[in-house]
């Protein structure tokens, strides 16, 4: 995928207030003054200098100007309330444009470069290299390795299948699959039984982790392995999963030394502080750059109000690129975020706070969510007024297959004018109330999941959301047995989703139908175009309705209703919900 970097023609912001410019360059020195001619080297140093300026004059806009080049962020740069700006004098963290090289940009990498590669043999492989991690003082496990900024493969069984990137490269739990919705008394949720052909001679099973899609195939889990009983071919996990691993559920094993056997794979020997790598075709470790994450997040902001980030490229961290928590008027614009994150986190997280904006960003190759946004008070129906708009988000959820293009939960969030495609599950997953999804183009979703849509919401205590003027196509659906074109819609109102307005949308080529309502109530659906949906055979419907029954043995009365009533009772006496 080519990215045009169309967002990087940047200059320092102009303001009627005074402005202090602090320059940061990879070739600078933290002993220098922070001018354009004598920049500091680290953003951490620039932050301390900015605090001094702010204390001397709180009315002064502060511009932290990052020069083009690679900025190594070995641990998160953490901004706090002390770094806050104001509406008139914000804190700006900006790309500085070098007029002699206008296409160059600052790249913030959340990791360290690994060098000193020597040819080695391992598992009978001769095309293998190793290096010592002791010079970097790395004594804990990491989950990612990057070659020239591209994520490599953690040694795994079965090996990845490039010809079948979604349906290939999986093993399956032993046994005959029972009905999905049949509960089994005493069923364990912390064991996985392998088929005979998948039994492996693992010497240190506790090194490994399992990626598995348990029971319903609504999401996957990645869990650490506690033990392996070769006599019963049973893996025991370090903690229980929400659902049991049932026969024919698909999985892979990652991180075992015996599974380092394919080009592009790596294995970390944590105890001996070694890293082993089989280079992909064409790689040259004497010239190429290998990076391992040392920072969970690259930049974090906690109660840092009026902080603006613009024009940066962020990559290579273990969890998030940017994480905002309890920040008012935070703004992220025209940034590139890619090739970062394991199971948790997102490229950009906006947690609580008010009036946050994520605008004009390109986001791709993310382990978890593209963007995660929360805020507002659902009981009091207080709006947070966060906005996600004009972003290009694709190929996220590469470890957390429940990784969503835009994951939002809260009150008063607007998601608009985004292009979202190639998602393992939904393009937009929206919980809460009074949120608006509008003018989004969402396509090729649910490539690794089923029972979902391009957009998805639900719940008795949520709703009153507006879904309008979106174009949703090619919601595919993939089940646990390796079959495509199943159980996926364009717009999905689940679990009693109520009070939603759905209008002006175009929904095409979604496999089970354009829209599904699972006991959804009091919704207004009008003036939409639903065309060419209902699967290749056209056996289902453009719009489907499914209701709970009143059987005392049914799932609703036995399980769902008691949980929903507890949430509903919190709202019953609140005037905002009257």
XYZ file of C-alpha atoms in Angstrom:
578
model
C 0.000 0.000 0.000
C 1.474 3.345 -1.029
C 0.961 6.326 1.241
C 1.380 9.762 -0.237
C 2.253 11.612 3.009
C -0.071 14.331 1.832
C -0.401 15.759 5.327
C 3.131 16.957 6.010
C 3.333 20.457 4.561
C 3.580 22.092 7.944
C 4.794 25.323 9.478
C 4.705 26.558 13.084
C 1.324 27.878 14.126
C 0.802 31.621 14.149
C -0.924 33.249 17.069
C -1.672 36.681 18.377
C 0.027 35.607 21.601
C 3.763 35.233 22.132
C 5.302 31.950 20.941
C 8.312 30.014 22.153
C 9.866 27.646 19.613
C 11.978 24.744 20.880
C 13.690 22.690 18.167
C 14.437 18.961 18.468
C 16.690 17.086 16.044
C 18.185 13.569 16.069
C 21.539 15.244 15.407
C 21.123 17.835 18.157
C 22.400 17.839 21.727
C 20.524 18.239 24.981
C 23.208 20.679 26.095
C 22.203 23.126 23.354
C 19.747 26.027 23.456
C 16.938 24.468 21.402
C 17.098 26.945 18.523
C 16.842 26.004 14.867
C 20.618 26.271 14.577
C 21.328 24.545 17.914
C 18.484 22.062 18.564
C 18.213 19.705 21.496
C 18.235 15.987 20.759
C 15.328 14.592 22.782
C 11.687 15.444 23.173
C 12.020 14.705 26.896
C 14.537 17.552 27.220
C 12.353 19.865 25.143
C 9.444 19.134 27.472
C 11.451 20.269 30.497
C 12.477 23.450 28.687
C 8.828 24.084 27.778
C 7.798 23.794 31.423
C 10.308 26.498 32.323
C 8.854 28.774 29.645
C 5.298 28.074 30.796
C 6.102 28.896 34.401
C 7.665 32.201 33.364
C 4.768 33.187 31.090
C 1.568 31.167 31.023
C 0.279 33.207 28.075
C 2.989 32.041 25.711
C 2.258 29.463 23.007
C 4.857 26.702 23.037
C 5.908 24.984 19.806
C 8.005 21.841 20.139
C 9.354 21.501 16.598
C 10.649 18.089 15.581
C 13.127 18.146 12.718
C 13.112 15.443 10.010
C 14.864 12.174 10.810
C 14.437 9.233 13.161
C 13.754 10.117 16.789
C 14.337 7.084 19.026
C 11.837 7.048 21.915
C 13.261 4.383 24.238
C 10.601 5.065 26.880
C 7.337 7.011 26.692
C 7.551 10.790 26.758
C 4.901 11.535 29.381
C 3.163 14.917 29.412
C 1.121 15.821 32.498
C -1.106 18.619 33.791
C 2.022 20.688 34.298
C 2.489 20.788 30.521
C -1.031 22.022 29.751
C -1.644 24.965 27.491
C -4.671 27.205 27.135
C -6.996 28.024 24.274
C -4.929 31.139 23.518
C -1.531 29.572 24.269
C -1.585 25.848 23.498
C 1.177 23.281 23.667
C 1.985 22.351 20.059
C 4.117 19.324 19.125
C 4.757 19.773 15.426
C 6.734 18.565 12.471
C 9.242 21.202 11.398
C 9.677 21.492 7.664
C 13.192 21.652 6.298
C 12.839 23.792 3.180
C 15.922 22.151 1.655
C 14.244 18.725 1.950
C 10.475 19.370 1.902
C 9.526 15.676 1.716
C 11.529 14.704 4.806
C 9.624 14.187 8.045
C 10.202 13.382 11.723
C 9.655 9.710 12.570
C 9.207 8.766 16.226
C 10.178 5.127 16.795
C 9.280 3.502 20.103
C 12.198 1.118 20.197
C 15.922 0.456 19.993
C 18.073 -0.673 17.067
C 19.535 -4.170 17.351
C 22.951 -4.662 15.749
C 25.839 -7.138 15.927
C 24.248 -9.908 13.867
C 26.297 -13.058 13.274
C 25.524 -16.159 11.226
C 24.329 -19.043 13.373
C 22.585 -22.420 13.313
C 19.381 -23.129 15.191
C 16.755 -25.869 14.875
C 18.793 -27.223 11.984
C 18.435 -23.941 10.062
C 21.592 -22.541 8.501
C 20.130 -19.320 7.069
C 19.783 -17.872 10.553
C 21.340 -14.964 12.442
C 21.671 -14.194 16.132
C 22.622 -11.197 18.225
C 23.210 -10.342 21.865
C 20.637 -8.138 23.623
C 22.868 -7.457 26.627
C 24.212 -4.140 25.249
C 20.611 -2.891 25.217
C 19.923 -4.204 28.755
C 16.770 -5.936 27.514
C 15.801 -8.570 30.072
C 12.031 -8.788 29.530
C 10.035 -10.324 26.667
C 8.918 -8.256 23.700
C 6.275 -9.324 21.207
C 7.405 -7.575 18.035
C 10.476 -7.138 15.865
C 10.660 -4.716 12.930
C 12.863 -4.865 9.849
C 13.128 -1.463 8.170
C 9.901 -0.509 9.930
C 7.929 -3.600 8.874
C 6.733 -6.102 11.476
C 8.283 -9.575 11.274
C 6.671 -12.837 12.405
C 7.017 -14.175 15.924
C 8.024 -17.829 15.456
C 4.775 -19.759 15.216
C 3.022 -23.031 14.487
C 1.539 -23.447 11.994
C 3.567 -21.106 9.837
C 1.822 -18.204 8.186
C 0.407 -18.926 4.745
C 0.952 -15.846 2.533
C -1.257 -17.319 -0.184
C -4.162 -17.547 2.302
C -3.534 -14.760 4.838
C -6.894 -15.139 6.596
C -7.927 -18.750 6.156
C -4.476 -20.360 6.196
C -1.884 -20.916 8.892
C -4.182 -22.343 11.599
C -4.426 -25.512 13.640
C -7.744 -26.709 15.097
C -8.760 -27.952 18.541
C -9.196 -31.735 18.716
C -12.622 -33.366 18.796
C -16.045 -32.977 17.192
C -17.637 -29.572 17.552
C -20.794 -29.379 19.707
C -23.596 -26.908 18.901
C -22.285 -23.372 19.422
C -25.073 -22.270 21.758
C -25.197 -25.440 23.827
C -23.724 -24.931 27.308
C -21.644 -27.801 28.668
C -21.518 -28.278 32.426
C -18.001 -28.308 33.849
C -16.432 -27.081 30.613
C -12.943 -25.696 31.281
C -11.931 -22.365 29.818
C -8.183 -22.619 30.442
C -7.229 -25.683 28.391
C -6.720 -26.430 24.689
C -6.428 -29.974 23.317
C -4.306 -30.439 20.192
C -4.950 -32.865 17.391
C -2.471 -35.693 17.020
C -0.884 -34.176 13.925
C -0.253 -30.925 15.786
C 1.551 -32.467 18.768
C 4.966 -30.800 19.049
C 8.129 -31.466 21.110
C 8.190 -28.148 22.970
C 10.977 -28.037 25.549
C 9.839 -24.773 27.167
C 6.090 -24.443 26.595
C 5.868 -21.589 29.109
C 7.742 -19.421 26.577
C 4.768 -19.541 24.251
C 1.411 -17.885 23.812
C -1.679 -19.127 22.037
C -3.830 -17.059 19.704
C -7.254 -18.702 19.607
C -10.827 -17.909 18.533
C -12.880 -19.579 21.296
C -16.405 -20.931 20.837
C -18.404 -18.108 19.231
C -15.745 -16.642 16.946
C -16.744 -13.145 18.093
C -13.152 -12.341 19.001
C -9.808 -14.005 19.652
C -7.688 -14.281 22.762
C -3.908 -14.340 23.130
C -3.001 -16.098 26.368
C 0.227 -17.279 27.947
C 0.851 -21.002 28.235
C 1.446 -22.398 31.711
C 2.108 -26.057 30.835
C 1.858 -28.697 28.139
C 0.983 -32.329 28.803
C 2.320 -34.230 25.798
C 0.548 -37.449 26.839
C -2.879 -35.835 26.447
C -1.760 -33.125 24.005
C -3.267 -30.552 26.387
C -2.132 -26.973 26.805
C -3.007 -25.328 30.103
C -3.198 -21.550 30.061
C -2.111 -19.162 32.805
C -5.631 -17.777 33.166
C -9.184 -18.625 32.192
C -10.736 -17.282 29.004
C -14.255 -15.912 28.809
C -15.271 -18.858 26.640
C -13.979 -22.405 26.328
C -11.787 -23.549 23.461
C -14.097 -26.022 21.752
C -13.323 -28.680 19.143
C -12.552 -27.235 15.694
C -11.788 -23.745 17.044
C -8.777 -22.384 15.178
C -5.535 -21.338 16.843
C -1.810 -20.881 16.427
C 1.094 -21.095 18.888
C 3.635 -18.259 19.039
C 6.993 -17.781 20.723
C 8.328 -21.366 20.958
C 12.000 -21.844 20.099
C 11.291 -25.041 18.145
C 9.002 -23.129 15.751
C 11.708 -20.815 14.382
C 11.893 -22.360 10.929
C 10.614 -19.944 8.256
C 11.904 -16.818 6.541
C 10.844 -13.658 8.345
C 10.450 -15.350 11.756
C 12.228 -14.460 14.996
C 12.626 -15.894 18.495
C 13.775 -14.204 21.713
C 15.736 -16.227 24.271
C 14.853 -14.089 27.279
C 16.982 -15.992 29.780
C 20.185 -15.740 27.731
C 19.344 -12.305 26.250
C 19.605 -13.491 22.647
C 17.569 -12.698 19.561
C 17.412 -15.120 16.638
C 16.144 -14.187 13.188
C 15.685 -15.841 9.805
C 15.803 -12.873 7.419
C 13.156 -12.585 4.724
C 14.233 -12.809 1.111
C 16.378 -9.885 0.047
C 17.257 -8.713 3.563
C 20.834 -7.734 4.415
C 21.410 -7.425 8.146
C 24.666 -5.551 7.579
C 22.629 -2.697 6.105
C 19.007 -3.142 7.166
C 17.681 -1.732 10.441
C 16.199 -4.155 12.982
C 14.220 -2.550 15.807
C 12.623 -4.004 18.946
C 10.069 -2.123 21.082
C 11.279 -0.584 24.332
C 8.342 1.811 24.866
C 4.775 0.676 25.456
C 3.542 4.056 24.190
C 5.436 6.773 22.330
C 3.728 9.931 23.645
C 1.316 10.009 26.591
C -0.779 12.878 27.907
C -2.534 12.848 31.280
C -4.714 15.837 32.192
C -2.699 17.793 29.631
C -5.212 20.275 28.255
C -4.924 22.119 24.938
C -2.163 19.840 23.635
C -1.897 19.606 19.847
C 0.098 17.005 17.896
C 0.507 17.550 14.176
C 2.440 16.118 11.248
C 4.390 13.384 13.056
C 5.024 9.798 12.000
C 4.893 7.282 14.865
C 5.803 3.607 14.725
C 7.372 0.649 16.520
C 5.881 0.835 20.043
C 4.442 -2.110 21.951
C 0.963 -0.624 22.514
C -0.010 2.949 21.528
C 1.415 5.697 19.406
C -0.487 8.468 21.202
C -2.434 8.033 24.440
C -4.543 10.872 25.879
C -6.188 10.429 29.290
C -8.489 12.990 30.931
C -7.366 15.691 28.491
C -9.601 18.550 27.338
C -9.191 20.031 23.854
C -6.517 17.525 22.788
C -5.939 17.491 19.060
C -4.125 15.066 16.755
C -3.892 16.087 13.118
C -2.150 14.951 9.934
C -0.122 12.206 11.620
C 0.982 8.860 10.215
C 0.724 5.947 12.668
C 1.650 2.468 11.525
C 3.332 -0.831 12.397
C 2.832 -0.608 16.134
C 0.928 -2.293 18.934
C 0.413 -5.835 20.153
C -2.931 -7.058 21.528
C -3.805 -4.044 23.680
C -3.965 -0.397 22.851
C -4.558 1.566 19.670
C -2.687 3.843 17.312
C -4.438 6.754 19.058
C -6.330 6.440 22.349
C -8.533 9.260 23.588
C -9.765 8.300 27.049
C -12.318 10.516 28.770
C -11.773 14.282 28.694
C -13.766 16.591 26.411
C -13.557 18.181 22.968
C -10.792 15.915 21.664
C -10.141 15.725 17.933
C -8.404 13.142 15.748
C -8.343 14.511 12.225
C -6.660 13.754 8.916
C -4.475 10.865 10.105
C -3.314 7.793 8.160
C -3.355 4.652 10.322
C -2.353 1.145 9.202
C -0.752 -2.140 10.336
C -1.856 -1.813 13.963
C -1.980 -4.688 16.468
C -5.140 -3.451 18.194
C -7.606 -0.673 17.357
C -6.944 2.070 14.876
C -8.572 4.710 17.069
C -10.139 4.178 20.506
C -12.330 6.964 21.932
C -14.330 7.213 25.147
C -15.842 10.032 27.151
C -18.955 11.624 28.549
C -21.292 10.355 31.249
C -23.917 7.896 30.112
C -25.984 8.070 33.307
C -26.189 11.868 33.202
C -26.142 12.004 29.384
C -23.255 14.471 29.488
C -21.578 14.792 26.093
C -17.813 14.689 25.605
C -17.868 16.196 22.085
C -14.931 14.140 20.797
C -14.490 13.962 17.005
C -12.770 11.471 14.664
C -12.848 12.744 11.105
C -11.160 12.537 7.714
C -8.877 9.653 8.704
C -7.706 6.767 6.521
C -7.654 3.559 8.594
C -6.922 0.074 7.296
C -5.363 -3.292 8.209
C -5.710 -2.938 11.973
C -6.430 -5.736 14.483
C -3.381 -7.718 13.425
C -3.076 -9.347 16.863
C -6.346 -8.419 18.548
C -8.780 -9.551 15.857
C -11.462 -7.594 17.709
C -9.314 -4.590 16.799
C -11.674 -2.051 15.244
C -11.065 0.830 12.855
C -12.774 3.228 15.275
C -13.767 1.813 18.669
C -15.915 4.237 20.597
C -17.876 4.170 23.818
C -19.398 7.174 25.480
C -21.756 10.052 24.883
C -21.662 12.694 22.196
C -18.903 11.396 19.891
C -18.908 12.147 16.156
C -17.173 9.892 13.613
C -17.303 11.323 10.114
C -15.698 11.338 6.654
C -13.343 8.421 7.352
C -12.202 5.748 4.908
C -11.973 2.384 6.705
C -11.226 -0.963 5.076
C -9.672 -4.416 5.506
C -10.823 -5.048 9.066
C -10.806 -8.386 10.908
C -14.122 -7.337 12.469
C -16.141 -4.082 12.302
C -15.133 -0.820 10.780
C -16.821 1.111 13.615
C -17.927 -0.388 16.951
C -20.006 2.157 18.829
C -21.423 1.876 22.330
C -22.976 4.516 24.539
C -25.520 7.140 23.522
C -26.021 10.208 21.359
C -23.120 9.390 19.050
C -23.129 10.179 15.331
C -21.635 8.118 12.500
C -21.837 10.031 9.219
C -20.282 10.209 5.754
C -17.938 7.266 6.366
C -16.822 4.868 3.633
C -16.447 1.399 5.141
C -15.587 -1.679 3.088
C -14.123 -5.184 3.326
C -14.861 -5.832 6.977
C -15.268 -9.023 9.000
C -12.493 -10.843 7.199
C -11.760 -12.963 10.295
C -14.998 -12.873 12.329
C -18.707 -13.568 12.115
C -21.930 -12.250 13.703
C -21.040 -8.608 13.115
C -21.328 -5.727 10.657
C -19.464 -2.839 9.057
C -20.921 -0.879 11.977
C -22.038 -2.498 15.214
C -23.842 -1.308 18.358
C -26.263 -2.570 20.969
C -27.486 -2.610 24.533
C -30.578 -1.541 26.462
C -28.834 1.358 28.173
C -27.280 2.736 25.026
C -28.695 3.960 21.782
C -30.168 7.182 20.498
C -27.351 7.190 18.014
C -27.434 8.560 14.490
C -26.113 6.463 11.596
C -26.451 8.481 8.412
C -24.962 9.001 4.960
C -22.445 6.152 5.266
C -21.463 3.867 2.398
C -20.929 0.292 3.627
C -19.942 -2.546 1.314
C -18.404 -6.016 1.326
C -19.053 -7.201 4.864
C -17.682 -10.709 4.306
C -17.874 -12.924 7.420
C -15.507 -15.781 8.237
C -16.335 -18.680 10.525
C -14.198 -20.849 12.777
C -13.986 -23.645 10.214
C -12.286 -21.615 7.493
C -15.371 -20.646 5.494
C -15.964 -17.166 4.067
C -19.251 -15.388 3.270
C -21.132 -16.091 6.482
C -23.148 -14.237 9.127
C -22.148 -10.617 8.418
C -24.222 -7.522 7.714
C -23.662 -3.907 6.827
C -25.337 -2.201 9.818
C -25.933 -4.252 12.989
C -28.088 -3.194 15.951
C -27.501 -5.912 18.547
C -28.639 -6.843 22.060
C -31.725 -4.614 22.273
C -30.127 -1.580 20.665
C -32.777 1.110 20.818
C -33.701 4.596 19.701
C -31.280 4.760 16.773
C -31.878 6.832 13.657
C -30.586 5.083 10.526
C -31.073 7.004 7.287
C -29.407 8.075 4.070
C -26.986 5.101 4.022
C -25.962 2.986 1.047
C -25.281 -0.671 1.869
C -24.117 -3.113 -0.807
C -22.688 -6.625 -1.150
C -22.996 -7.631 2.513
C -23.235 -11.362 2.866
C -26.317 -12.012 5.010
C -28.044 -8.704 4.438
C -27.785 -4.962 4.575
C -28.987 -4.650 8.166
C -29.708 -6.847 11.171
C -31.763 -5.970 14.260
C -31.270 -8.364 17.175
C -34.200 -7.523 19.465
C -33.547 -3.881 18.644
C -36.417 -1.584 19.635
C -37.794 1.852 18.798
C -35.406 2.484 15.905
C -36.129 4.687 12.921
C -34.850 3.257 9.618
C -35.715 5.198 6.484
C -34.435 6.578 3.167
C -31.584 4.073 2.854
C -30.461 2.230 -0.264
C -29.937 -1.501 0.372
C -28.780 -3.208 -2.841
C -27.178 -6.489 -3.920
C -26.873 -7.881 -0.409
C -27.956 -11.270 0.976
C -24.986 -13.345 -0.149
C -23.983 -14.995 -3.410
C -27.083 -17.208 -3.378
C -29.486 -14.432 -2.325
C -31.148 -16.759 0.181
C -31.471 -14.272 3.011
C -32.956 -10.782 3.232
C -31.917 -7.181 2.847
C -33.204 -6.464 6.362
C -33.494 -9.104 9.081
C -35.244 -8.951 12.449
C -34.563 -11.366 15.296
C -36.339 -11.191 18.652
C -35.834 -12.751 22.046
C -38.453 -15.299 23.061
C -40.136 -15.508 26.458
C -39.086 -19.072 27.210
C -37.902 -19.490 30.803
C -35.174 -21.758 29.403
C -34.126 -19.215 26.790
C -30.928 -17.221 26.804
C -32.725 -13.917 27.265
C -34.675 -14.578 30.463
C -31.982 -16.778 31.971
C -28.889 -14.727 31.172
C -29.291 -11.432 29.335
C -32.258 -9.801 31.055
C -30.881 -9.808 34.630
C -27.649 -8.140 33.487
C -29.474 -5.592 31.366
C -31.890 -4.677 34.142
C -29.037 -3.825 36.490
C -27.749 -1.273 33.999
C -31.239 -0.014 33.222
C -32.019 0.572 36.893
C -29.103 3.014 37.145
C -30.891 5.254 34.676
C -34.518 4.976 35.765
C -34.458 7.813 38.300
C -32.208 10.159 36.335
C -34.074 13.141 34.843
C -31.888 13.080 31.727
C -33.443 9.749 30.747
C -37.031 10.726 31.496
